[in-house]
Amino acid sequence: MNALYIICGLGFAALLTEIFSFRKALQGIILIGLVAAFIAAAMDWHTAKAYFNNMVLFDQGALSFTLLLIFITACWFWINRDYFEDQLHQTDRSGLILFSLSGGVMMSAYHNMAMLFLGIEVLSISLYVLAGSRKESLLSNESAFKYFIMGSFATGFLLMGIALVYGATGTFDISVLATKLGEGHVPEFVYPGILLILVGMLFKISAVPFHFWAPDVYDGAPVPITAYMATVVKTAAVAAFWRMFAIGLGTSKSTWIQPIEVVTVLTLVIPSVIAVYQTSLKRMMAWSSVGQIGYLLLAFISQPSGTALPVYYLLAYGMASLIAFAVVVEVEKADGSGAGVNGLFKRHTGFGVLLTLSLLSLAGIPPLAGFMAKYQVLVSAVQADHIGLTLVAVLSSLIGVFYYLRVIVLVFSNNAQQKDRLIVSPNRVVLLAILAALILMTGLLPDSLLSLLSVRF
């Protein structure tokens, strides 16, 4: 809980910089504060503490996701420091990012459906503004509008579901809900309520067929915000989804596995096929981000109560995505468009290698973390006798290898139009290289991390 207090405090500090005139030190303060929040969350490891009359519960699962959220956000702030060079909006953007992170932490640790709703709204409202922060761009404005409309629909489904569940059980507490569902003495309309909650959450994680907002929103938003949405926001949404099913549905989880299997197949296949036809790296990454949810859903079906697989998968995916989007940012700054990376290796050897490594990890090529994450998911699915889903996942992964390798070929292309060399801050290259090293390390040594994260709700 101390981590949440620190993050909220950083958000208020960002808003007060105009009054106390410490704008130049703000980014340093935020990074130090996020490190402090990470340490505070780590110090609570192996404890389970409830707050606010059991509305929030920081157990091992919540702490795992909280640590991951803080780590990715700190990396994002460091990589995208140039995004905050606009002095006019620096404090606004910093504050909104931090408040959205606090909403993500609440989504990871809620034990009461009212707190789930509050966390989603705190996260979403900040992002509605950030998605449209490039006011001169019609695409950015369209992105914000679509995100607002689709987010409102998703929230409507979620609220209606919560209302029906509360009417049927008389509680917002997800542990009490699990107990009542296990006893079986609940009105029948509790099941439509759970279905609506399901739909609302599937919207938030952008699973097919509730994904249609994601590619356009990701494509239209400023690239740094797209990176944030594809990593931090997706992690928070998955954490909320996991918590509801691991705790809220209790022993009745098996009832909902079959509908989730259908969604999983659609999410594995459709985005992978569509990504093949994309010519923009940013839009291809958007469809890839949707497709990654299919593997997370497969992990959920295989281990409904475990947190190790999703956290490990999201860590591998998050680090690789941050590197890829950082490259898109630099190409966009140099060329006015992040659509093409032709001949990137010639323009900046380091960035060419880093982008290649990140795409290979996303494609699931050994010995990188992305491969080990997908391998662990597939092994778990086979052990749970989901052979058909495993074959679909393997097919989807092979399609993914094709479109990722196609981009890598362009990176090393000799036939690209001659362009100026990329001028990139050495600090940024060093941080991205550290992330690349972590991708390799977590791929080579997964067992220790997985055993540390092997906690069941």
Tab-separated table of C-alpha atoms in Angstrom:
chain	number	residue	atom	x	y	z
A	1	MET	CA	0.000	0.000	0.000
A	2	ASN	CA	2.936	2.310	0.642
A	3	ALA	CA	3.810	1.998	-3.043
A	4	LEU	CA	0.360	3.315	-3.978
A	5	TYR	CA	0.751	6.238	-1.570
A	6	ILE	CA	4.117	7.123	-3.118
A	7	ILE	CA	2.752	6.977	-6.673
A	8	CYS	CA	-0.213	9.196	-5.792
A	9	GLY	CA	2.160	11.584	-4.006
A	10	LEU	CA	4.300	11.798	-7.141
A	11	GLY	CA	1.199	12.614	-9.173
A	12	PHE	CA	0.290	15.502	-6.876
A	13	ALA	CA	3.929	16.648	-6.864
A	14	ALA	CA	3.824	16.842	-10.662
A	15	LEU	CA	0.786	19.103	-10.461
A	16	LEU	CA	2.469	21.353	-7.884
A	17	THR	CA	5.631	21.976	-9.897
A	18	GLU	CA	4.144	25.137	-11.377
A	19	ILE	CA	3.628	26.588	-7.906
A	20	PHE	CA	6.969	25.618	-6.367
A	21	SER	CA	9.062	25.946	-9.552
A	22	PHE	CA	10.921	22.643	-9.637
A	23	ARG	CA	9.988	21.751	-13.212
A	24	LYS	CA	13.568	20.946	-14.278
A	25	ALA	CA	13.971	18.422	-11.466
A	26	LEU	CA	10.577	16.786	-11.999
A	27	GLN	CA	11.696	13.842	-14.142
A	28	GLY	CA	14.479	12.988	-11.727
A	29	ILE	CA	12.082	13.181	-8.782
A	30	ILE	CA	9.612	10.897	-10.559
A	31	LEU	CA	12.250	8.264	-11.341
A	32	ILE	CA	13.576	8.324	-7.761
A	33	GLY	CA	10.009	8.126	-6.461
A	34	LEU	CA	9.207	5.132	-8.665
A	35	VAL	CA	12.325	3.358	-7.390
A	36	ALA	CA	11.129	4.085	-3.842
A	37	ALA	CA	7.666	2.733	-4.706
A	38	PHE	CA	9.244	-0.427	-6.144
A	39	ILE	CA	11.266	-0.946	-2.957
A	40	ALA	CA	8.185	-0.306	-0.800
A	41	ALA	CA	6.210	-2.937	-2.714
A	42	ALA	CA	9.111	-5.401	-2.569
A	43	MET	CA	9.353	-4.967	1.214
A	44	ASP	CA	5.770	-6.224	1.519
A	45	TRP	CA	6.658	-9.470	-0.298
A	46	HIS	CA	5.371	-12.614	1.448
A	47	THR	CA	2.744	-10.589	3.286
A	48	ALA	CA	-0.960	-10.094	2.658
A	49	LYS	CA	-2.448	-6.905	4.056
A	50	ALA	CA	-5.983	-5.601	3.597
A	51	TYR	CA	-6.859	-1.898	3.657
A	52	PHE	CA	-9.987	0.252	3.676
A	53	ASN	CA	-12.257	-2.350	5.234
A	54	ASN	CA	-10.952	-5.118	2.952
A	55	MET	CA	-11.590	-3.138	-0.243
A	56	VAL	CA	-7.928	-3.494	-1.247
A	57	LEU	CA	-5.794	-6.581	-0.585
A	58	PHE	CA	-2.069	-6.543	-1.334
A	59	ASP	CA	-1.366	-10.259	-1.467
A	60	GLN	CA	1.408	-11.947	-3.453
A	61	GLY	CA	-0.509	-11.786	-6.716
A	62	ALA	CA	-1.234	-8.077	-6.321
A	63	LEU	CA	2.375	-7.349	-5.366
A	64	SER	CA	3.695	-9.283	-8.384
A	65	PHE	CA	1.634	-7.194	-10.784
A	66	THR	CA	2.358	-3.979	-8.838
A	67	LEU	CA	6.119	-4.517	-9.056
A	68	LEU	CA	5.802	-5.226	-12.772
A	69	LEU	CA	3.705	-2.088	-13.360
A	70	ILE	CA	6.174	0.133	-11.503
A	71	PHE	CA	9.186	-1.379	-13.275
A	72	ILE	CA	7.719	-0.920	-16.756
A	73	THR	CA	6.540	2.625	-15.962
A	74	ALA	CA	9.984	3.626	-14.652
A	75	CYS	CA	11.584	2.277	-17.836
A	76	TRP	CA	8.972	4.086	-19.910
A	77	PHE	CA	9.680	7.421	-18.167
A	78	TRP	CA	13.418	7.048	-18.700
A	79	ILE	CA	13.117	6.055	-22.360
A	80	ASN	CA	10.612	8.794	-23.197
A	81	ARG	CA	12.191	11.707	-21.368
A	82	ASP	CA	12.156	13.693	-24.628
A	83	TYR	CA	8.362	13.420	-24.671
A	84	PHE	CA	8.326	15.730	-21.646
A	85	GLU	CA	10.601	18.383	-23.156
A	86	ASP	CA	7.513	20.359	-24.129
A	87	GLN	CA	7.603	22.677	-21.131
A	88	LEU	CA	4.006	23.776	-21.623
A	89	HIS	CA	2.548	20.313	-20.954
A	90	GLN	CA	5.319	18.553	-19.037
A	91	THR	CA	3.610	18.608	-15.650
A	92	ASP	CA	0.196	17.708	-17.059
A	93	ARG	CA	1.480	14.652	-18.903
A	94	SER	CA	3.617	13.491	-15.989
A	95	GLY	CA	0.735	13.814	-13.548
A	96	LEU	CA	-1.681	11.973	-15.825
A	97	ILE	CA	0.752	9.084	-16.331
A	98	LEU	CA	1.294	8.748	-12.577
A	99	PHE	CA	-2.407	8.884	-11.756
A	100	SER	CA	-3.115	6.279	-14.428
A	101	LEU	CA	-0.422	4.103	-12.824
A	102	SER	CA	-2.145	4.472	-9.455
A	103	GLY	CA	-5.355	3.280	-11.107
A	104	GLY	CA	-3.461	0.296	-12.502
A	105	VAL	CA	-2.178	-0.601	-9.033
A	106	MET	CA	-5.737	-0.446	-7.684
A	107	MET	CA	-6.850	-2.771	-10.480
A	108	SER	CA	-4.112	-5.199	-9.434
A	109	ALA	CA	-5.052	-5.212	-5.749
A	110	TYR	CA	-8.817	-4.690	-5.573
A	111	HIS	CA	-10.828	-6.995	-3.339
A	112	ASN	CA	-14.076	-5.129	-3.789
A	113	MET	CA	-15.783	-4.511	-7.118
A	114	ALA	CA	-16.312	-0.846	-6.240
A	115	MET	CA	-12.531	-0.471	-6.025
A	116	LEU	CA	-12.202	-2.272	-9.373
A	117	PHE	CA	-14.471	0.318	-10.965
A	118	LEU	CA	-12.589	3.170	-9.294
A	119	GLY	CA	-9.235	1.837	-10.492
A	120	ILE	CA	-10.464	1.433	-14.067
A	121	GLU	CA	-11.838	4.965	-14.149
A	122	VAL	CA	-8.718	6.559	-12.661
A	123	LEU	CA	-6.611	4.773	-15.269
A	124	SER	CA	-8.959	5.349	-18.205
A	125	ILE	CA	-9.782	9.042	-17.709
A	126	SER	CA	-6.079	9.909	-17.685
A	127	LEU	CA	-5.579	7.970	-20.911
A	128	TYR	CA	-8.491	9.634	-22.693
A	129	VAL	CA	-6.570	12.904	-22.353
A	130	LEU	CA	-3.149	11.437	-23.149
A	131	ALA	CA	-4.368	9.667	-26.300
A	132	GLY	CA	-5.474	13.033	-27.692
A	133	SER	CA	-2.509	15.022	-26.399
A	134	ARG	CA	-1.264	15.763	-29.921
A	135	LYS	CA	-3.998	18.271	-30.606
A	136	GLU	CA	-2.743	19.270	-34.058
A	137	SER	CA	-3.146	15.684	-35.295
A	138	LEU	CA	-6.535	14.521	-36.542
A	139	LEU	CA	-5.486	10.910	-35.915
A	140	SER	CA	-4.700	11.699	-32.287
A	141	ASN	CA	-8.055	13.420	-31.800
A	142	GLU	CA	-9.825	10.496	-33.456
A	143	SER	CA	-7.892	8.100	-31.235
A	144	ALA	CA	-8.989	9.891	-28.069
A	145	PHE	CA	-12.608	10.031	-29.216
A	146	LYS	CA	-12.730	6.330	-30.122
A	147	TYR	CA	-11.057	5.367	-26.867
A	148	PHE	CA	-13.530	7.472	-24.891
A	149	ILE	CA	-16.591	6.047	-26.663
A	150	MET	CA	-15.447	2.416	-26.529
A	151	GLY	CA	-14.228	2.826	-22.956
A	152	SER	CA	-17.617	4.210	-21.965
A	153	PHE	CA	-19.379	1.215	-23.501
A	154	ALA	CA	-17.052	-1.178	-21.689
A	155	THR	CA	-17.621	0.630	-18.407
A	156	GLY	CA	-21.371	0.435	-18.976
A	157	PHE	CA	-21.201	-3.347	-19.397
A	158	LEU	CA	-19.007	-3.646	-16.321
A	159	LEU	CA	-21.256	-1.497	-14.139
A	160	MET	CA	-24.399	-3.308	-15.229
A	161	GLY	CA	-22.713	-6.616	-14.449
A	162	ILE	CA	-21.589	-5.426	-11.020
A	163	ALA	CA	-25.124	-4.190	-10.283
A	164	LEU	CA	-26.649	-7.568	-11.196
A	165	VAL	CA	-24.062	-9.475	-9.166
A	166	TYR	CA	-24.638	-7.212	-6.169
A	167	GLY	CA	-28.390	-7.602	-6.517
A	168	ALA	CA	-28.032	-11.387	-6.569
A	169	THR	CA	-25.460	-11.782	-3.792
A	170	GLY	CA	-25.717	-8.619	-1.700
A	171	THR	CA	-21.947	-8.068	-1.754
A	172	PHE	CA	-19.189	-6.296	-3.664
A	173	ASP	CA	-16.484	-8.361	-1.932
A	174	ILE	CA	-15.064	-10.886	-4.396
A	175	SER	CA	-14.201	-13.452	-1.693
A	176	VAL	CA	-17.778	-13.408	-0.416
A	177	LEU	CA	-18.959	-13.642	-4.031
A	178	ALA	CA	-16.827	-16.769	-4.532
A	179	THR	CA	-18.297	-18.330	-1.382
A	180	LYS	CA	-21.880	-17.651	-2.450
A	181	LEU	CA	-21.262	-18.979	-5.958
A	182	GLY	CA	-19.713	-22.104	-4.462
A	183	GLU	CA	-22.754	-22.694	-2.269
A	184	GLY	CA	-24.996	-22.404	-5.331
A	185	HIS	CA	-27.848	-20.624	-3.527
A	186	VAL	CA	-27.928	-17.522	-5.714
A	187	PRO	CA	-30.561	-16.152	-8.128
A	188	GLU	CA	-30.087	-17.064	-11.776
A	189	PHE	CA	-29.539	-13.454	-12.850
A	190	VAL	CA	-26.112	-13.532	-11.199
A	191	TYR	CA	-24.824	-15.337	-14.310
A	192	PRO	CA	-25.801	-12.598	-16.795
A	193	GLY	CA	-24.116	-10.227	-14.347
A	194	ILE	CA	-20.889	-12.226	-14.440
A	195	LEU	CA	-21.136	-12.399	-18.237
A	196	LEU	CA	-21.392	-8.600	-18.461
A	197	ILE	CA	-18.386	-8.206	-16.155
A	198	LEU	CA	-16.568	-10.630	-18.451
A	199	VAL	CA	-17.446	-8.590	-21.519
A	200	GLY	CA	-16.357	-5.346	-19.850
A	201	MET	CA	-12.998	-6.835	-18.898
A	202	LEU	CA	-12.460	-8.404	-22.315
A	203	PHE	CA	-12.949	-4.917	-23.756
A	204	LYS	CA	-10.250	-3.588	-21.442
A	205	ILE	CA	-7.720	-6.273	-22.369
A	206	SER	CA	-8.677	-5.910	-26.074
A	207	ALA	CA	-9.502	-9.570	-26.639
A	208	VAL	CA	-11.278	-10.530	-29.880
A	209	PRO	CA	-14.126	-9.783	-30.647
A	210	PHE	CA	-13.929	-6.811	-28.254
A	211	HIS	CA	-10.669	-5.545	-29.710
A	212	PHE	CA	-11.830	-3.294	-32.534
A	213	TRP	CA	-10.933	-0.063	-30.722
A	214	ALA	CA	-7.311	-1.014	-30.004
A	215	PRO	CA	-5.547	-0.843	-33.416
A	216	ASP	CA	-7.020	2.564	-34.302
A	217	VAL	CA	-6.390	4.006	-30.835
A	218	TYR	CA	-2.822	2.688	-30.733
A	219	ASP	CA	-2.145	3.964	-34.250
A	220	GLY	CA	-3.540	7.446	-33.634
A	221	ALA	CA	-2.097	8.163	-30.198
A	222	PRO	CA	1.408	9.654	-29.839
A	223	VAL	CA	3.950	6.818	-30.029
A	224	PRO	CA	5.105	7.116	-26.379
A	225	ILE	CA	1.484	6.904	-25.223
A	226	THR	CA	0.909	3.914	-27.501
A	227	ALA	CA	3.892	2.231	-25.840
A	228	TYR	CA	2.442	2.997	-22.409
A	229	MET	CA	-0.988	1.666	-23.351
A	230	ALA	CA	0.426	-1.496	-24.915
A	231	THR	CA	2.521	-2.316	-21.839
A	232	VAL	CA	1.445	-0.727	-18.547
A	233	VAL	CA	-2.265	-0.397	-19.297
A	234	LYS	CA	-2.481	-3.895	-20.750
A	235	THR	CA	-0.701	-5.300	-17.680
A	236	ALA	CA	-3.163	-3.581	-15.341
A	237	ALA	CA	-6.154	-4.848	-17.327
A	238	VAL	CA	-4.830	-8.419	-17.320
A	239	ALA	CA	-4.200	-8.179	-13.565
A	240	ALA	CA	-7.810	-7.118	-12.976
A	241	PHE	CA	-9.087	-9.910	-15.210
A	242	TRP	CA	-6.960	-12.512	-13.397
A	243	ARG	CA	-8.047	-11.306	-9.974
A	244	MET	CA	-11.737	-11.562	-10.754
A	245	PHE	CA	-11.395	-15.121	-12.023
A	246	ALA	CA	-8.846	-16.367	-9.541
A	247	ILE	CA	-10.719	-15.074	-6.501
A	248	GLY	CA	-14.144	-13.787	-7.544
A	249	LEU	CA	-15.442	-16.862	-9.337
A	250	GLY	CA	-13.926	-19.365	-6.917
A	251	THR	CA	-14.867	-22.944	-7.711
A	252	SER	CA	-17.276	-21.822	-10.454
A	253	LYS	CA	-14.360	-20.850	-12.748
A	254	SER	CA	-14.801	-24.043	-14.761
A	255	THR	CA	-18.254	-22.852	-15.879
A	256	TRP	CA	-16.662	-19.990	-17.799
A	257	ILE	CA	-13.678	-21.797	-19.305
A	258	GLN	CA	-15.485	-22.797	-22.523
A	259	PRO	CA	-16.520	-19.242	-23.524
A	260	ILE	CA	-12.983	-18.085	-22.752
A	261	GLU	CA	-11.627	-20.847	-25.006
A	262	VAL	CA	-13.638	-19.453	-27.937
A	263	VAL	CA	-12.320	-15.945	-27.257
A	264	THR	CA	-8.797	-17.356	-26.969
A	265	VAL	CA	-8.932	-19.008	-30.403
A	266	LEU	CA	-10.256	-15.828	-32.020
A	267	THR	CA	-7.628	-13.701	-30.275
A	268	LEU	CA	-4.811	-16.000	-31.323
A	269	VAL	CA	-5.786	-16.239	-34.992
A	270	ILE	CA	-7.447	-13.024	-36.191
A	271	PRO	CA	-4.836	-10.422	-35.090
A	272	SER	CA	-1.981	-12.583	-36.399
A	273	VAL	CA	-3.565	-12.850	-39.837
A	274	ILE	CA	-4.375	-9.131	-40.023
A	275	ALA	CA	-0.871	-8.152	-38.831
A	276	VAL	CA	0.579	-9.859	-41.924
A	277	TYR	CA	-1.055	-7.229	-44.152
A	278	GLN	CA	0.136	-4.161	-42.209
A	279	THR	CA	2.715	-1.876	-43.822
A	280	SER	CA	3.250	0.395	-40.805
A	281	LEU	CA	5.413	-0.929	-37.963
A	282	LYS	CA	3.333	0.966	-35.431
A	283	ARG	CA	0.071	-0.535	-36.657
A	284	MET	CA	1.628	-3.987	-36.927
A	285	MET	CA	2.740	-3.655	-33.291
A	286	ALA	CA	-0.824	-2.671	-32.388
A	287	TRP	CA	-2.235	-5.862	-33.906
A	288	SER	CA	0.592	-7.857	-32.366
A	289	SER	CA	-0.352	-6.431	-28.972
A	290	VAL	CA	-3.899	-7.704	-29.433
A	291	GLY	CA	-2.604	-11.118	-30.458
A	292	GLN	CA	-0.416	-11.445	-27.352
A	293	ILE	CA	-3.582	-11.467	-25.242
A	294	GLY	CA	-4.442	-14.842	-26.767
A	295	TYR	CA	-1.407	-16.443	-25.118
A	296	LEU	CA	-2.289	-14.826	-21.796
A	297	LEU	CA	-5.826	-16.185	-22.027
A	298	LEU	CA	-4.385	-19.614	-22.811
A	299	ALA	CA	-2.230	-19.340	-19.691
A	300	PHE	CA	-5.334	-18.444	-17.695
A	301	ILE	CA	-7.261	-21.450	-19.013
A	302	SER	CA	-4.346	-23.741	-18.199
A	303	GLN	CA	-3.622	-22.339	-14.718
A	304	PRO	CA	-6.731	-20.426	-13.587
A	305	SER	CA	-5.295	-19.526	-10.173
A	306	GLY	CA	-1.592	-19.004	-10.894
A	307	THR	CA	0.158	-15.662	-11.363
A	308	ALA	CA	3.658	-16.779	-12.388
A	309	LEU	CA	2.892	-17.339	-16.073
A	310	PRO	CA	1.047	-14.062	-16.771
A	311	VAL	CA	3.569	-11.937	-14.878
A	312	TYR	CA	6.526	-13.607	-16.599
A	313	TYR	CA	4.846	-13.323	-20.001
A	314	LEU	CA	3.962	-9.656	-19.476
A	315	LEU	CA	7.509	-8.895	-18.319
A	316	ALA	CA	9.005	-10.443	-21.463
A	317	TYR	CA	6.417	-8.793	-23.708
A	318	GLY	CA	6.695	-5.411	-21.954
A	319	MET	CA	10.480	-5.126	-22.247
A	320	ALA	CA	10.479	-6.100	-25.928
A	321	SER	CA	7.620	-3.708	-26.722
A	322	LEU	CA	9.324	-0.777	-24.982
A	323	ILE	CA	12.404	-1.288	-27.159
A	324	ALA	CA	10.389	-1.578	-30.377
A	325	PHE	CA	8.293	1.517	-29.688
A	326	ALA	CA	11.399	3.489	-28.642
A	327	VAL	CA	12.851	2.797	-32.092
A	328	VAL	CA	9.605	3.938	-33.732
A	329	VAL	CA	9.800	7.194	-31.724
A	330	GLU	CA	13.324	7.922	-32.985
A	331	VAL	CA	12.471	7.083	-36.596
A	332	GLU	CA	9.379	9.281	-36.391
A	333	LYS	CA	11.391	12.202	-35.011
A	334	ALA	CA	13.978	11.872	-37.779
A	335	ASP	CA	11.671	11.229	-40.741
A	336	GLY	CA	8.358	12.708	-39.633
A	337	SER	CA	6.852	9.229	-39.761
A	338	GLY	CA	7.484	6.022	-37.865
A	339	ALA	CA	5.969	3.931	-40.632
A	340	GLY	CA	9.177	2.555	-42.119
A	341	VAL	CA	12.430	1.143	-40.743
A	342	ASN	CA	14.041	0.327	-44.098
A	343	GLY	CA	17.813	0.297	-43.783
A	344	LEU	CA	17.737	1.102	-40.063
A	345	PHE	CA	20.882	-0.970	-39.449
A	346	LYS	CA	22.850	1.361	-41.733
A	347	ARG	CA	21.406	4.487	-40.144
A	348	HIS	CA	22.093	3.382	-36.571
A	349	THR	CA	23.693	-0.006	-36.012
A	350	GLY	CA	22.786	-0.171	-32.326
A	351	PHE	CA	19.122	0.604	-32.930
A	352	GLY	CA	18.979	-1.901	-35.768
A	353	VAL	CA	20.310	-4.637	-33.500
A	354	LEU	CA	18.027	-3.644	-30.605
A	355	LEU	CA	14.907	-3.613	-32.781
A	356	THR	CA	15.874	-6.987	-34.230
A	357	LEU	CA	16.334	-8.495	-30.781
A	358	SER	CA	13.008	-7.124	-29.532
A	359	LEU	CA	11.123	-8.434	-32.578
A	360	LEU	CA	12.777	-11.840	-32.266
A	361	SER	CA	11.656	-11.977	-28.641
A	362	LEU	CA	8.096	-11.016	-29.585
A	363	ALA	CA	8.181	-13.689	-32.290
A	364	GLY	CA	9.223	-16.291	-29.726
A	365	ILE	CA	12.700	-17.121	-31.013
A	366	PRO	CA	15.064	-18.863	-28.544
A	367	PRO	CA	16.900	-18.146	-26.312
A	368	LEU	CA	15.069	-14.875	-25.660
A	369	ALA	CA	12.456	-14.254	-22.964
A	370	GLY	CA	9.592	-14.177	-25.459
A	371	PHE	CA	10.350	-17.743	-26.506
A	372	MET	CA	10.523	-19.016	-22.944
A	373	ALA	CA	7.270	-17.231	-22.039
A	374	LYS	CA	5.408	-18.808	-24.968
A	375	TYR	CA	7.041	-22.168	-24.315
A	376	GLN	CA	5.902	-22.151	-20.685
A	377	VAL	CA	2.349	-21.261	-21.753
A	378	LEU	CA	2.276	-24.076	-24.320
A	379	VAL	CA	3.682	-26.622	-21.846
A	380	SER	CA	1.077	-25.570	-19.294
A	381	ALA	CA	-1.689	-25.933	-21.894
A	382	VAL	CA	-0.516	-29.424	-22.884
A	383	GLN	CA	-0.368	-30.485	-19.233
A	384	ALA	CA	-3.962	-29.278	-18.850
A	385	ASP	CA	-5.011	-31.363	-21.916
A	386	HIS	CA	-5.795	-28.340	-24.105
A	387	ILE	CA	-4.156	-29.916	-27.160
A	388	GLY	CA	-6.374	-28.184	-29.722
A	389	LEU	CA	-5.721	-24.746	-28.236
A	390	THR	CA	-2.008	-25.525	-28.128
A	391	LEU	CA	-1.980	-26.312	-31.860
A	392	VAL	CA	-3.825	-23.067	-32.607
A	393	ALA	CA	-1.289	-21.153	-30.499
A	394	VAL	CA	1.623	-22.787	-32.344
A	395	LEU	CA	0.055	-21.879	-35.708
A	396	SER	CA	-0.479	-18.297	-34.535
A	397	SER	CA	3.127	-18.124	-33.369
A	398	LEU	CA	4.377	-19.314	-36.775
A	399	ILE	CA	2.358	-16.587	-38.498
A	400	GLY	CA	3.872	-14.106	-36.043
A	401	VAL	CA	7.375	-15.268	-36.931
A	402	PHE	CA	6.625	-14.437	-40.577
A	403	TYR	CA	5.566	-10.827	-40.077
A	404	TYR	CA	8.245	-10.091	-37.479
A	405	LEU	CA	10.979	-11.524	-39.721
A	406	ARG	CA	9.644	-9.459	-42.603
A	407	VAL	CA	10.342	-6.298	-40.599
A	408	ILE	CA	13.799	-7.575	-39.623
A	409	VAL	CA	14.630	-8.095	-43.320
A	410	LEU	CA	13.715	-4.443	-43.936
A	411	VAL	CA	15.935	-3.339	-41.047
A	412	PHE	CA	18.965	-4.913	-42.747
A	413	SER	CA	17.869	-4.034	-46.289
A	414	ASN	CA	20.474	-2.582	-48.671
A	415	ASN	CA	17.872	-1.335	-51.136
A	416	ALA	CA	16.361	1.284	-48.848
A	417	GLN	CA	16.210	4.934	-49.864
A	418	GLN	CA	19.276	6.836	-48.616
A	419	LYS	CA	18.497	8.672	-45.375
A	420	ASP	CA	20.506	10.560	-42.774
A	421	ARG	CA	21.964	8.676	-39.834
A	422	LEU	CA	19.856	8.650	-36.698
A	423	ILE	CA	21.144	10.834	-33.878
A	424	VAL	CA	20.144	9.156	-30.616
A	425	SER	CA	20.958	10.045	-27.020
A	426	PRO	CA	23.620	7.648	-25.641
A	427	ASN	CA	21.659	7.376	-22.390
A	428	ARG	CA	18.675	6.025	-24.282
A	429	VAL	CA	20.783	3.493	-26.154
A	430	VAL	CA	22.325	2.305	-22.871
A	431	LEU	CA	18.933	1.830	-21.210
A	432	LEU	CA	17.553	-0.039	-24.215
A	433	ALA	CA	20.678	-2.204	-24.220
A	434	ILE	CA	20.068	-3.000	-20.539
A	435	LEU	CA	16.494	-4.014	-21.365
A	436	ALA	CA	17.807	-6.167	-24.208
A	437	ALA	CA	20.235	-7.835	-21.793
A	438	LEU	CA	17.357	-8.484	-19.385
A	439	ILE	CA	15.365	-10.056	-22.222
A	440	LEU	CA	18.256	-12.421	-22.867
A	441	MET	CA	18.817	-13.109	-19.161
A	442	THR	CA	15.166	-13.864	-18.367
A	443	GLY	CA	15.097	-16.153	-21.392
A	444	LEU	CA	18.179	-18.082	-20.329
A	445	LEU	CA	17.333	-18.245	-16.605
A	446	PRO	CA	13.539	-18.462	-16.336
A	447	ASP	CA	13.291	-21.017	-13.533
A	448	SER	CA	14.407	-18.787	-10.672
A	449	LEU	CA	12.030	-16.003	-11.690
A	450	LEU	CA	9.117	-18.378	-12.237
A	451	SER	CA	9.683	-20.048	-8.859
A	452	LEU	CA	9.731	-16.638	-7.181
A	453	LEU	CA	6.461	-15.738	-8.890
A	454	SER	CA	4.820	-19.143	-8.349
A	455	VAL	CA	2.072	-17.952	-6.056
A	456	ARG	CA	-1.509	-19.085	-6.229
A	457	PHE	CA	-4.473	-17.052	-5.033
